[in-house]
Each structure stands twice: as C-alpha cells, then as structure tokens.
Amino acid sequence: MRYGNKLPPGQRRVKGFPRFGTHLSRPAPAVPADPVIEVRGAVTEEFDLPLASLSSLPRKEITADFHCVAGWTATDLRWEGVSFETLYRALIEPALPPGTSITHIKCRGLDGWEAAVKIDDILADDVLIAQHLDGHPLDSDHGAPARLVSPSQYGYISVKHLSRVELLTTAPAITEGLLLRSHPRGRVWEEERHGLLPGRAVRPFYRALIRPIRFLSSRGARDRHTSGRPRFPN
C-alpha cells in the first residue's frame, strides 16, 4: 500500500528490485522437481501441500511496493499468485483440531530463512503466496518457485523459496541478538524496524549496511550462475 506517491517513513526509492540479504552471499537453493509446502505444528496430522495444488485456488494479482528494513523501496511490483488467506481457509484451517487458536505462522524457505508472522498480519487481504513477478515466473533471485509477499511489512517477513509453514499457538521465542533484533511485526507505516529501538533511531545504521549487503548478495548470484545451479526466467 502507498498513499499517492508517498513512501513509508525513512524509505527511499531504488531502481529495479535488487537481490538483498545477509544470508544471500550463498547461491540460491536448488528447486525440487516437485516442490511442496510442508504444513507442520498444531495440525491434527502434518502433511505436505504440493505447490501444484495451488492451481485449484482462485488467482490474485496485486501491484505493491516492496520495502526493505534497511531503508530502500522497490516500487510498483506486480505480483501474482494465491491469497494466503484463501489457501489457509481452504487447505490448512480444516486440518486444525477443533477449538485450536493459532497466534502465529512460522514460514521457512529453502534457503533457511524464517519469519514468524502474527496470524492477523498473514491473513491480511494483500498477503500472497506469489509465483509470478511482473508477468514472469519467479526467478531464483526473487524466491522461485513461490514466496510469501506481505507488502505492509518489511521485506524480512516475505520469505523466499517458501517450503514450510508451522502453525503456532503461542508467540515464538526470541532467538536474535540485541543488535539486529527484528521487530516481531515489522509494519512499514509504523516504522517497526527493530525489536527494541525506535525505527527512526536505527535508520543511519541500517542504511550504512546497504552497500556491503548488496555486494555480498550479488556475489551469491554470480556464484550461482557460474556453478551450474538452476536459473529461472527473469
């Protein structure tokens, strides 16, 4: 969501949509021949949801900005996939024991990245499991074969290469250190950048990290392209 041409506090536009993340100095993970989303946690019986089964659900397209917690924003990205709420109501919620109250869903990607998302946030109307970006299948830089997209939260919530969702009945334990502790919700308009400090206070520190992290992320992409790992259409 964007109000006219206004960006959330502390954000600056960038050209394109860079591959970015402290863990992305490694090449993107290989995609299984028959990818699934593992459904784990507080369900009656854990199961694997074939990604191909998403084709039976209504498709949804949104145009939204992507806001990195470091302070950059890629604007007007066109995502297409399945509403997370639609998938949850149709395929996951029926597997819960009667009376179970879910508080969070922990999402995990093939690259090991995890984000625990409050149930109210992940069921918001604009949250997708996206499989296409700007009319093309997701490439490896941006989360193939499917990723979470939550435009109202900072990018660390939008887990790439989505491979697992875990249903939780209590808030997850905090495992991050003090320096780079993520805010548990990461809402962009509230500038929830940090788990302890005001968002405005950490802006200069996070912005200083953009250049070195972009370098490491681009190195991971180069290593993938020269190592014979799968590439996906842009």
JSON list of C-alpha atoms in Angstrom, two decimals:
[
{"chain": "A", "resi": 1, "resn": "MET", "atom": "CA", "xyz": [0.00, 0.00, 0.00]},
{"chain": "A", "resi": 2, "resn": "ARG", "atom": "CA", "xyz": [1.17, 3.52, -0.78]},
{"chain": "A", "resi": 3, "resn": "TYR", "atom": "CA", "xyz": [-0.61, 6.81, -0.20]},
{"chain": "A", "resi": 4, "resn": "GLY", "atom": "CA", "xyz": [-0.24, 8.59, -3.53]},
{"chain": "A", "resi": 5, "resn": "ASN", "atom": "CA", "xyz": [3.48, 8.93, -4.21]},
{"chain": "A", "resi": 6, "resn": "LYS", "atom": "CA", "xyz": [4.35, 8.90, -0.53]},
{"chain": "A", "resi": 7, "resn": "LEU", "atom": "CA", "xyz": [6.63, 6.20, 0.83]},
{"chain": "A", "resi": 8, "resn": "PRO", "atom": "CA", "xyz": [6.62, 4.94, 4.43]},
{"chain": "A", "resi": 9, "resn": "PRO", "atom": "CA", "xyz": [8.82, 6.90, 6.86]},
{"chain": "A", "resi": 10, "resn": "GLY", "atom": "CA", "xyz": [12.54, 6.51, 6.29]},
{"chain": "A", "resi": 11, "resn": "GLN", "atom": "CA", "xyz": [12.26, 4.75, 2.91]},
{"chain": "A", "resi": 12, "resn": "ARG", "atom": "CA", "xyz": [13.98, 5.75, -0.36]},
{"chain": "A", "resi": 13, "resn": "ARG", "atom": "CA", "xyz": [13.20, 4.51, -3.87]},
{"chain": "A", "resi": 14, "resn": "VAL", "atom": "CA", "xyz": [15.71, 2.37, -5.73]},
{"chain": "A", "resi": 15, "resn": "LYS", "atom": "CA", "xyz": [15.86, 1.39, -9.38]},
{"chain": "A", "resi": 16, "resn": "GLY", "atom": "CA", "xyz": [14.89, -2.17, -10.08]},
{"chain": "A", "resi": 17, "resn": "PHE", "atom": "CA", "xyz": [14.44, -4.84, -7.43]},
{"chain": "A", "resi": 18, "resn": "PRO", "atom": "CA", "xyz": [17.84, -5.92, -6.06]},
{"chain": "A", "resi": 19, "resn": "ARG", "atom": "CA", "xyz": [18.66, -9.30, -4.56]},
{"chain": "A", "resi": 20, "resn": "PHE", "atom": "CA", "xyz": [19.37, -8.37, -0.95]},
{"chain": "A", "resi": 21, "resn": "GLY", "atom": "CA", "xyz": [20.02, -10.15, 2.34]},
{"chain": "A", "resi": 22, "resn": "THR", "atom": "CA", "xyz": [22.80, -11.00, 4.76]},
{"chain": "A", "resi": 23, "resn": "HIS", "atom": "CA", "xyz": [22.33, -14.73, 4.05]},
{"chain": "A", "resi": 24, "resn": "LEU", "atom": "CA", "xyz": [22.36, -14.28, 0.26]},
{"chain": "A", "resi": 25, "resn": "SER", "atom": "CA", "xyz": [26.13, -14.40, -0.12]},
{"chain": "A", "resi": 26, "resn": "ARG", "atom": "CA", "xyz": [25.38, -18.06, -0.85]},
{"chain": "A", "resi": 27, "resn": "PRO", "atom": "CA", "xyz": [23.81, -19.13, -4.15]},
{"chain": "A", "resi": 28, "resn": "ALA", "atom": "CA", "xyz": [20.05, -19.51, -4.23]},
{"chain": "A", "resi": 29, "resn": "PRO", "atom": "CA", "xyz": [18.85, -23.01, -3.33]},
{"chain": "A", "resi": 30, "resn": "ALA", "atom": "CA", "xyz": [18.06, -25.63, -5.93]},
{"chain": "A", "resi": 31, "resn": "VAL", "atom": "CA", "xyz": [14.34, -26.09, -6.51]},
{"chain": "A", "resi": 32, "resn": "PRO", "atom": "CA", "xyz": [12.96, -29.64, -6.10]},
{"chain": "A", "resi": 33, "resn": "ALA", "atom": "CA", "xyz": [11.39, -31.25, -9.15]},
{"chain": "A", "resi": 34, "resn": "ASP", "atom": "CA", "xyz": [8.05, -31.48, -7.32]},
{"chain": "A", "resi": 35, "resn": "PRO", "atom": "CA", "xyz": [8.09, -28.68, -4.73]},
{"chain": "A", "resi": 36, "resn": "VAL", "atom": "CA", "xyz": [5.83, -28.83, -1.70]},
{"chain": "A", "resi": 37, "resn": "ILE", "atom": "CA", "xyz": [4.94, -26.62, 1.24]},
{"chain": "A", "resi": 38, "resn": "GLU", "atom": "CA", "xyz": [5.27, -28.65, 4.43]},
{"chain": "A", "resi": 39, "resn": "VAL", "atom": "CA", "xyz": [2.44, -27.95, 6.88]},
{"chain": "A", "resi": 40, "resn": "ARG", "atom": "CA", "xyz": [3.61, -28.55, 10.43]},
{"chain": "A", "resi": 41, "resn": "GLY", "atom": "CA", "xyz": [2.79, -27.60, 14.00]},
{"chain": "A", "resi": 42, "resn": "ALA", "atom": "CA", "xyz": [-0.66, -27.51, 15.59]},
{"chain": "A", "resi": 43, "resn": "VAL", "atom": "CA", "xyz": [-2.49, -29.54, 12.95]},
{"chain": "A", "resi": 44, "resn": "THR", "atom": "CA", "xyz": [-4.25, -32.84, 13.56]},
{"chain": "A", "resi": 45, "resn": "GLU", "atom": "CA", "xyz": [-1.82, -34.53, 11.21]},
{"chain": "A", "resi": 46, "resn": "GLU", "atom": "CA", "xyz": [1.16, -32.92, 9.50]},
{"chain": "A", "resi": 47, "resn": "PHE", "atom": "CA", "xyz": [1.10, -33.04, 5.71]},
{"chain": "A", "resi": 48, "resn": "ASP", "atom": "CA", "xyz": [2.82, -31.80, 2.57]},
{"chain": "A", "resi": 49, "resn": "LEU", "atom": "CA", "xyz": [0.96, -29.47, 0.24]},
{"chain": "A", "resi": 50, "resn": "PRO", "atom": "CA", "xyz": [2.13, -29.87, -3.38]},
{"chain": "A", "resi": 51, "resn": "LEU", "atom": "CA", "xyz": [2.78, -26.48, -4.89]},
{"chain": "A", "resi": 52, "resn": "ALA", "atom": "CA", "xyz": [0.91, -27.65, -7.98]},
{"chain": "A", "resi": 53, "resn": "SER", "atom": "CA", "xyz": [-2.27, -27.83, -5.88]},
{"chain": "A", "resi": 54, "resn": "LEU", "atom": "CA", "xyz": [-2.35, -24.04, -5.69]},
{"chain": "A", "resi": 55, "resn": "SER", "atom": "CA", "xyz": [-3.61, -24.05, -9.27]},
{"chain": "A", "resi": 56, "resn": "SER", "atom": "CA", "xyz": [-7.01, -25.19, -7.95]},
{"chain": "A", "resi": 57, "resn": "LEU", "atom": "CA", "xyz": [-7.42, -21.97, -5.94]},
{"chain": "A", "resi": 58, "resn": "PRO", "atom": "CA", "xyz": [-8.50, -18.54, -7.25]},
{"chain": "A", "resi": 59, "resn": "ARG", "atom": "CA", "xyz": [-5.62, -16.47, -8.58]},
{"chain": "A", "resi": 60, "resn": "LYS", "atom": "CA", "xyz": [-4.96, -12.96, -7.33]},
{"chain": "A", "resi": 61, "resn": "GLU", "atom": "CA", "xyz": [-2.80, -10.14, -8.65]},
{"chain": "A", "resi": 62, "resn": "ILE", "atom": "CA", "xyz": [-1.63, -7.08, -6.72]},
{"chain": "A", "resi": 63, "resn": "THR", "atom": "CA", "xyz": [0.61, -4.14, -7.54]},
{"chain": "A", "resi": 64, "resn": "ALA", "atom": "CA", "xyz": [2.57, -3.09, -4.48]},
{"chain": "A", "resi": 65, "resn": "ASP", "atom": "CA", "xyz": [5.86, -1.65, -3.26]},
{"chain": "A", "resi": 66, "resn": "PHE", "atom": "CA", "xyz": [8.49, -3.79, -1.54]},
{"chain": "A", "resi": 67, "resn": "HIS", "atom": "CA", "xyz": [10.08, -2.15, 1.50]},
{"chain": "A", "resi": 68, "resn": "CYS", "atom": "CA", "xyz": [13.42, -3.38, 2.83]},
{"chain": "A", "resi": 69, "resn": "VAL", "atom": "CA", "xyz": [14.07, -2.78, 6.53]},
{"chain": "A", "resi": 70, "resn": "ALA", "atom": "CA", "xyz": [17.45, -1.29, 5.55]},
{"chain": "A", "resi": 71, "resn": "GLY", "atom": "CA", "xyz": [15.61, 1.67, 4.01]},
{"chain": "A", "resi": 72, "resn": "TRP", "atom": "CA", "xyz": [15.19, 1.06, 0.28]},
{"chain": "A", "resi": 73, "resn": "THR", "atom": "CA", "xyz": [11.92, 0.55, -1.60]},
{"chain": "A", "resi": 74, "resn": "ALA", "atom": "CA", "xyz": [11.26, -1.07, -4.97]},
{"chain": "A", "resi": 75, "resn": "THR", "atom": "CA", "xyz": [8.06, 0.42, -6.33]},
{"chain": "A", "resi": 76, "resn": "ASP", "atom": "CA", "xyz": [5.12, -0.83, -8.40]},
{"chain": "A", "resi": 77, "resn": "LEU", "atom": "CA", "xyz": [5.92, -4.53, -8.44]},
{"chain": "A", "resi": 78, "resn": "ARG", "atom": "CA", "xyz": [3.20, -6.70, -9.93]},
{"chain": "A", "resi": 79, "resn": "TRP", "atom": "CA", "xyz": [2.78, -9.96, -8.02]},
{"chain": "A", "resi": 80, "resn": "GLU", "atom": "CA", "xyz": [0.51, -12.83, -8.98]},
{"chain": "A", "resi": 81, "resn": "GLY", "atom": "CA", "xyz": [-0.35, -15.93, -7.02]},
{"chain": "A", "resi": 82, "resn": "VAL", "atom": "CA", "xyz": [-2.81, -17.12, -4.38]},
{"chain": "A", "resi": 83, "resn": "SER", "atom": "CA", "xyz": [-4.10, -15.14, -1.42]},
{"chain": "A", "resi": 84, "resn": "PHE", "atom": "CA", "xyz": [-2.58, -16.62, 1.72]},
{"chain": "A", "resi": 85, "resn": "GLU", "atom": "CA", "xyz": [-5.93, -16.30, 3.46]},
{"chain": "A", "resi": 86, "resn": "THR", "atom": "CA", "xyz": [-7.63, -18.25, 0.67]},
{"chain": "A", "resi": 87, "resn": "LEU", "atom": "CA", "xyz": [-5.08, -21.05, 0.96]},
{"chain": "A", "resi": 88, "resn": "TYR", "atom": "CA", "xyz": [-5.30, -21.05, 4.74]},
{"chain": "A", "resi": 89, "resn": "ARG", "atom": "CA", "xyz": [-9.10, -21.20, 4.87]},
{"chain": "A", "resi": 90, "resn": "ALA", "atom": "CA", "xyz": [-9.36, -23.86, 2.16]},
{"chain": "A", "resi": 91, "resn": "LEU", "atom": "CA", "xyz": [-6.46, -26.20, 2.86]},
{"chain": "A", "resi": 92, "resn": "ILE", "atom": "CA", "xyz": [-4.90, -25.56, 6.28]},
{"chain": "A", "resi": 93, "resn": "GLU", "atom": "CA", "xyz": [-7.62, -24.44, 8.69]},
{"chain": "A", "resi": 94, "resn": "PRO", "atom": "CA", "xyz": [-9.67, -27.65, 8.14]},
{"chain": "A", "resi": 95, "resn": "ALA", "atom": "CA", "xyz": [-6.66, -29.63, 9.42]},
{"chain": "A", "resi": 96, "resn": "LEU", "atom": "CA", "xyz": [-6.69, -27.90, 12.82]},
{"chain": "A", "resi": 97, "resn": "PRO", "atom": "CA", "xyz": [-8.15, -29.71, 15.85]},
{"chain": "A", "resi": 98, "resn": "PRO", "atom": "CA", "xyz": [-11.47, -28.18, 16.97]},
{"chain": "A", "resi": 99, "resn": "GLY", "atom": "CA", "xyz": [-11.00, -25.17, 19.22]},
{"chain": "A", "resi": 100, "resn": "THR", "atom": "CA", "xyz": [-7.37, -24.58, 18.28]},
{"chain": "A", "resi": 101, "resn": "SER", "atom": "CA", "xyz": [-6.40, -20.90, 18.33]},
{"chain": "A", "resi": 102, "resn": "ILE", "atom": "CA", "xyz": [-3.46, -20.06, 16.08]},
{"chain": "A", "resi": 103, "resn": "THR", "atom": "CA", "xyz": [-1.45, -16.98, 17.08]},
{"chain": "A", "resi": 104, "resn": "HIS", "atom": "CA", "xyz": [1.43, -17.09, 14.57]},
{"chain": "A", "resi": 105, "resn": "ILE", "atom": "CA", "xyz": [2.53, -18.89, 11.45]},
{"chain": "A", "resi": 106, "resn": "LYS", "atom": "CA", "xyz": [6.25, -19.50, 11.08]},
{"chain": "A", "resi": 107, "resn": "CYS", "atom": "CA", "xyz": [7.29, -19.53, 7.42]},
{"chain": "A", "resi": 108, "resn": "ARG", "atom": "CA", "xyz": [10.54, -21.10, 6.25]},
{"chain": "A", "resi": 109, "resn": "GLY", "atom": "CA", "xyz": [12.29, -21.01, 2.89]},
{"chain": "A", "resi": 110, "resn": "LEU", "atom": "CA", "xyz": [14.54, -23.48, 1.12]},
{"chain": "A", "resi": 111, "resn": "ASP", "atom": "CA", "xyz": [17.43, -21.13, 1.92]},
{"chain": "A", "resi": 112, "resn": "GLY", "atom": "CA", "xyz": [16.84, -21.49, 5.67]},
{"chain": "A", "resi": 113, "resn": "TRP", "atom": "CA", "xyz": [15.33, -18.04, 6.24]},
{"chain": "A", "resi": 114, "resn": "GLU", "atom": "CA", "xyz": [12.45, -17.99, 8.72]},
{"chain": "A", "resi": 115, "resn": "ALA", "atom": "CA", "xyz": [9.86, -15.44, 9.80]},
{"chain": "A", "resi": 116, "resn": "ALA", "atom": "CA", "xyz": [7.12, -15.90, 12.39]},
{"chain": "A", "resi": 117, "resn": "VAL", "atom": "CA", "xyz": [4.12, -13.84, 11.32]},
{"chain": "A", "resi": 118, "resn": "LYS", "atom": "CA", "xyz": [1.22, -12.87, 13.55]},
{"chain": "A", "resi": 119, "resn": "ILE", "atom": "CA", "xyz": [-1.95, -14.55, 12.32]},
{"chain": "A", "resi": 120, "resn": "ASP", "atom": "CA", "xyz": [-3.80, -11.24, 11.80]},
{"chain": "A", "resi": 121, "resn": "ASP", "atom": "CA", "xyz": [-0.93, -9.96, 9.64]},
{"chain": "A", "resi": 122, "resn": "ILE", "atom": "CA", "xyz": [-0.53, -13.04, 7.45]},
{"chain": "A", "resi": 123, "resn": "LEU", "atom": "CA", "xyz": [-4.28, -13.24, 6.80]},
{"chain": "A", "resi": 124, "resn": "ALA", "atom": "CA", "xyz": [-4.42, -9.62, 5.61]},
{"chain": "A", "resi": 125, "resn": "ASP", "atom": "CA", "xyz": [-6.06, -9.05, 2.24]},
{"chain": "A", "resi": 126, "resn": "ASP", "atom": "CA", "xyz": [-2.83, -8.11, 0.44]},
{"chain": "A", "resi": 127, "resn": "VAL", "atom": "CA", "xyz": [-0.70, -11.11, 1.52]},
{"chain": "A", "resi": 128, "resn": "LEU", "atom": "CA", "xyz": [0.07, -13.61, -1.24]},
{"chain": "A", "resi": 129, "resn": "ILE", "atom": "CA", "xyz": [1.90, -16.78, -1.94]},
{"chain": "A", "resi": 130, "resn": "ALA", "atom": "CA", "xyz": [3.34, -15.35, -5.15]},
{"chain": "A", "resi": 131, "resn": "GLN", "atom": "CA", "xyz": [4.57, -17.38, -8.10]},
{"chain": "A", "resi": 132, "resn": "HIS", "atom": "CA", "xyz": [4.90, -14.62, -10.70]},
{"chain": "A", "resi": 133, "resn": "LEU", "atom": "CA", "xyz": [6.51, -11.18, -10.69]},
{"chain": "A", "resi": 134, "resn": "ASP", "atom": "CA", "xyz": [5.77, -8.61, -13.40]},
{"chain": "A", "resi": 135, "resn": "GLY", "atom": "CA", "xyz": [4.20, -11.26, -15.61]},
{"chain": "A", "resi": 136, "resn": "HIS", "atom": "CA", "xyz": [7.00, -13.85, -15.37]},
{"chain": "A", "resi": 137, "resn": "PRO", "atom": "CA", "xyz": [7.59, -16.88, -13.16]},
{"chain": "A", "resi": 138, "resn": "LEU", "atom": "CA", "xyz": [9.70, -16.00, -10.14]},
{"chain": "A", "resi": 139, "resn": "ASP", "atom": "CA", "xyz": [13.41, -16.36, -10.76]},
{"chain": "A", "resi": 140, "resn": "SER", "atom": "CA", "xyz": [15.90, -17.69, -8.23]},
{"chain": "A", "resi": 141, "resn": "ASP", "atom": "CA", "xyz": [16.91, -14.19, -7.11]},
{"chain": "A", "resi": 142, "resn": "HIS", "atom": "CA", "xyz": [13.38, -13.37, -6.03]},
{"chain": "A", "resi": 143, "resn": "GLY", "atom": "CA", "xyz": [12.13, -16.57, -4.47]},
{"chain": "A", "resi": 144, "resn": "ALA", "atom": "CA", "xyz": [11.35, -19.32, -7.00]},
{"chain": "A", "resi": 145, "resn": "PRO", "atom": "CA", "xyz": [9.23, -21.30, -7.11]},
{"chain": "A", "resi": 146, "resn": "ALA", "atom": "CA", "xyz": [6.94, -19.46, -4.65]},
{"chain": "A", "resi": 147, "resn": "ARG", "atom": "CA", "xyz": [7.34, -16.90, -1.90]},
{"chain": "A", "resi": 148, "resn": "LEU", "atom": "CA", "xyz": [5.38, -15.03, 0.71]},
{"chain": "A", "resi": 149, "resn": "VAL", "atom": "CA", "xyz": [4.61, -11.40, -0.16]},
{"chain": "A", "resi": 150, "resn": "SER", "atom": "CA", "xyz": [3.36, -9.08, 2.60]},
{"chain": "A", "resi": 151, "resn": "PRO", "atom": "CA", "xyz": [3.54, -5.51, 1.25]},
{"chain": "A", "resi": 152, "resn": "SER", "atom": "CA", "xyz": [2.57, -3.82, 4.53]},
{"chain": "A", "resi": 153, "resn": "GLN", "atom": "CA", "xyz": [5.55, -5.34, 6.35]},
{"chain": "A", "resi": 154, "resn": "TYR", "atom": "CA", "xyz": [9.28, -5.05, 5.84]},
{"chain": "A", "resi": 155, "resn": "GLY", "atom": "CA", "xyz": [10.84, -7.49, 3.42]},
{"chain": "A", "resi": 156, "resn": "TYR", "atom": "CA", "xyz": [12.27, -9.85, 6.03]},
{"chain": "A", "resi": 157, "resn": "ILE", "atom": "CA", "xyz": [8.71, -11.11, 6.57]},
{"chain": "A", "resi": 158, "resn": "SER", "atom": "CA", "xyz": [8.28, -12.01, 2.87]},
{"chain": "A", "resi": 159, "resn": "VAL", "atom": "CA", "xyz": [10.06, -15.37, 2.97]},
{"chain": "A", "resi": 160, "resn": "LYS", "atom": "CA", "xyz": [11.50, -16.50, -0.37]},
{"chain": "A", "resi": 161, "resn": "HIS", "atom": "CA", "xyz": [11.51, -20.09, -1.71]},
{"chain": "A", "resi": 162, "resn": "LEU", "atom": "CA", "xyz": [8.62, -20.91, 0.64]},
{"chain": "A", "resi": 163, "resn": "SER", "atom": "CA", "xyz": [8.85, -24.56, 1.70]},
{"chain": "A", "resi": 164, "resn": "ARG", "atom": "CA", "xyz": [7.28, -24.83, 5.15]},
{"chain": "A", "resi": 165, "resn": "VAL", "atom": "CA", "xyz": [4.60, -23.26, 7.33]},
{"chain": "A", "resi": 166, "resn": "GLU", "atom": "CA", "xyz": [4.34, -24.09, 11.01]},
{"chain": "A", "resi": 167, "resn": "LEU", "atom": "CA", "xyz": [1.14, -23.36, 12.91]},
{"chain": "A", "resi": 168, "resn": "LEU", "atom": "CA", "xyz": [1.83, -21.96, 16.39]},
{"chain": "A", "resi": 169, "resn": "THR", "atom": "CA", "xyz": [-0.50, -21.49, 19.35]},
{"chain": "A", "resi": 170, "resn": "THR", "atom": "CA", "xyz": [1.87, -19.20, 21.28]},
{"chain": "A", "resi": 171, "resn": "ALA", "atom": "CA", "xyz": [4.31, -16.47, 20.32]},
{"chain": "A", "resi": 172, "resn": "PRO", "atom": "CA", "xyz": [7.69, -17.94, 19.29]},
{"chain": "A", "resi": 173, "resn": "ALA", "atom": "CA", "xyz": [10.76, -17.48, 21.46]},
{"chain": "A", "resi": 174, "resn": "ILE", "atom": "CA", "xyz": [13.15, -14.65, 20.55]},
{"chain": "A", "resi": 175, "resn": "THR", "atom": "CA", "xyz": [16.44, -16.06, 19.28]},
{"chain": "A", "resi": 176, "resn": "GLU", "atom": "CA", "xyz": [18.07, -12.98, 17.74]},
{"chain": "A", "resi": 177, "resn": "GLY", "atom": "CA", "xyz": [20.74, -10.89, 19.44]},
{"chain": "A", "resi": 178, "resn": "LEU", "atom": "CA", "xyz": [20.14, -7.33, 20.57]},
{"chain": "A", "resi": 179, "resn": "LEU", "atom": "CA", "xyz": [21.94, -5.52, 17.75]},
{"chain": "A", "resi": 180, "resn": "LEU", "atom": "CA", "xyz": [19.89, -6.73, 14.79]},
{"chain": "A", "resi": 181, "resn": "ARG", "atom": "CA", "xyz": [16.76, -7.91, 16.56]},
{"chain": "A", "resi": 182, "resn": "SER", "atom": "CA", "xyz": [13.84, -7.80, 14.16]},
{"chain": "A", "resi": 183, "resn": "HIS", "atom": "CA", "xyz": [10.55, -6.31, 15.20]},
{"chain": "A", "resi": 184, "resn": "PRO", "atom": "CA", "xyz": [8.01, -9.14, 15.60]},
{"chain": "A", "resi": 185, "resn": "ARG", "atom": "CA", "xyz": [5.57, -7.43, 13.22]},
{"chain": "A", "resi": 186, "resn": "GLY", "atom": "CA", "xyz": [7.69, -5.15, 11.03]},
{"chain": "A", "resi": 187, "resn": "ARG", "atom": "CA", "xyz": [4.84, -2.92, 9.83]},
{"chain": "A", "resi": 188, "resn": "VAL", "atom": "CA", "xyz": [6.23, -0.32, 7.45]},
{"chain": "A", "resi": 189, "resn": "TRP", "atom": "CA", "xyz": [3.90, 2.59, 8.19]},
{"chain": "A", "resi": 190, "resn": "GLU", "atom": "CA", "xyz": [4.58, 2.26, 11.92]},
{"chain": "A", "resi": 191, "resn": "GLU", "atom": "CA", "xyz": [8.33, 2.04, 11.11]},
{"chain": "A", "resi": 192, "resn": "GLU", "atom": "CA", "xyz": [8.75, -1.12, 13.17]},
{"chain": "A", "resi": 193, "resn": "ARG", "atom": "CA", "xyz": [12.34, -1.74, 12.06]},
{"chain": "A", "resi": 194, "resn": "HIS", "atom": "CA", "xyz": [13.84, -3.02, 15.29]},
{"chain": "A", "resi": 195, "resn": "GLY", "atom": "CA", "xyz": [12.64, -5.19, 18.14]},
{"chain": "A", "resi": 196, "resn": "LEU", "atom": "CA", "xyz": [13.87, -2.82, 20.85]},
{"chain": "A", "resi": 197, "resn": "LEU", "atom": "CA", "xyz": [14.81, 0.57, 19.39]},
{"chain": "A", "resi": 198, "resn": "PRO", "atom": "CA", "xyz": [12.68, 3.21, 17.62]},
{"chain": "A", "resi": 199, "resn": "GLY", "atom": "CA", "xyz": [12.77, 2.80, 13.85]},
{"chain": "A", "resi": 200, "resn": "ARG", "atom": "CA", "xyz": [14.00, 6.33, 13.27]},
{"chain": "A", "resi": 201, "resn": "ALA", "atom": "CA", "xyz": [16.94, 5.75, 15.59]},
{"chain": "A", "resi": 202, "resn": "VAL", "atom": "CA", "xyz": [18.29, 2.78, 13.61]},
{"chain": "A", "resi": 203, "resn": "ARG", "atom": "CA", "xyz": [17.87, 4.30, 10.14]},
{"chain": "A", "resi": 204, "resn": "PRO", "atom": "CA", "xyz": [21.51, 5.53, 9.80]},
{"chain": "A", "resi": 205, "resn": "PHE", "atom": "CA", "xyz": [22.96, 2.20, 10.94]},
{"chain": "A", "resi": 206, "resn": "TYR", "atom": "CA", "xyz": [20.77, 0.14, 8.63]},
{"chain": "A", "resi": 207, "resn": "ARG", "atom": "CA", "xyz": [21.43, 2.41, 5.65]},
{"chain": "A", "resi": 208, "resn": "ALA", "atom": "CA", "xyz": [25.16, 2.02, 6.19]},
{"chain": "A", "resi": 209, "resn": "LEU", "atom": "CA", "xyz": [24.70, -1.72, 5.67]},
{"chain": "A", "resi": 210, "resn": "ILE", "atom": "CA", "xyz": [23.05, -1.43, 2.26]},
{"chain": "A", "resi": 211, "resn": "ARG", "atom": "CA", "xyz": [26.20, -1.26, 0.14]},
{"chain": "A", "resi": 212, "resn": "PRO", "atom": "CA", "xyz": [28.09, -4.18, 1.75]},
{"chain": "A", "resi": 213, "resn": "ILE", "atom": "CA", "xyz": [25.00, -6.37, 1.81]},
{"chain": "A", "resi": 214, "resn": "ARG", "atom": "CA", "xyz": [24.25, -5.64, -1.85]},
{"chain": "A", "resi": 215, "resn": "PHE", "atom": "CA", "xyz": [27.82, -6.62, -2.69]},
{"chain": "A", "resi": 216, "resn": "LEU", "atom": "CA", "xyz": [27.53, -9.92, -0.81]},
{"chain": "A", "resi": 217, "resn": "SER", "atom": "CA", "xyz": [24.14, -10.64, -2.35]},
{"chain": "A", "resi": 218, "resn": "SER", "atom": "CA", "xyz": [25.40, -10.02, -5.88]},
{"chain": "A", "resi": 219, "resn": "ARG", "atom": "CA", "xyz": [28.37, -12.30, -5.21]},
{"chain": "A", "resi": 220, "resn": "GLY", "atom": "CA", "xyz": [25.98, -15.09, -4.29]},
{"chain": "A", "resi": 221, "resn": "ALA", "atom": "CA", "xyz": [24.13, -14.56, -7.57]},
{"chain": "A", "resi": 222, "resn": "ARG", "atom": "CA", "xyz": [27.40, -14.68, -9.55]},
{"chain": "A", "resi": 223, "resn": "ASP", "atom": "CA", "xyz": [28.45, -17.87, -7.79]},
{"chain": "A", "resi": 224, "resn": "ARG", "atom": "CA", "xyz": [25.16, -19.48, -8.72]},
{"chain": "A", "resi": 225, "resn": "HIS", "atom": "CA", "xyz": [25.46, -18.52, -12.36]},
{"chain": "A", "resi": 226, "resn": "THR", "atom": "CA", "xyz": [28.95, -19.99, -12.63]},
{"chain": "A", "resi": 227, "resn": "SER", "atom": "CA", "xyz": [28.31, -23.14, -10.59]},
{"chain": "A", "resi": 228, "resn": "GLY", "atom": "CA", "xyz": [25.72, -24.73, -12.82]},
{"chain": "A", "resi": 229, "resn": "ARG", "atom": "CA", "xyz": [22.88, -24.20, -10.34]},
{"chain": "A", "resi": 230, "resn": "PRO", "atom": "CA", "xyz": [19.43, -23.84, -11.94]},
{"chain": "A", "resi": 231, "resn": "ARG", "atom": "CA", "xyz": [18.48, -20.45, -13.34]},
{"chain": "A", "resi": 232, "resn": "PHE", "atom": "CA", "xyz": [14.96, -19.22, -13.83]},
{"chain": "A", "resi": 233, "resn": "PRO", "atom": "CA", "xyz": [13.47, -16.82, -16.38]},
{"chain": "A", "resi": 234, "resn": "ASN", "atom": "CA", "xyz": [13.56, -13.14, -15.46]}
]
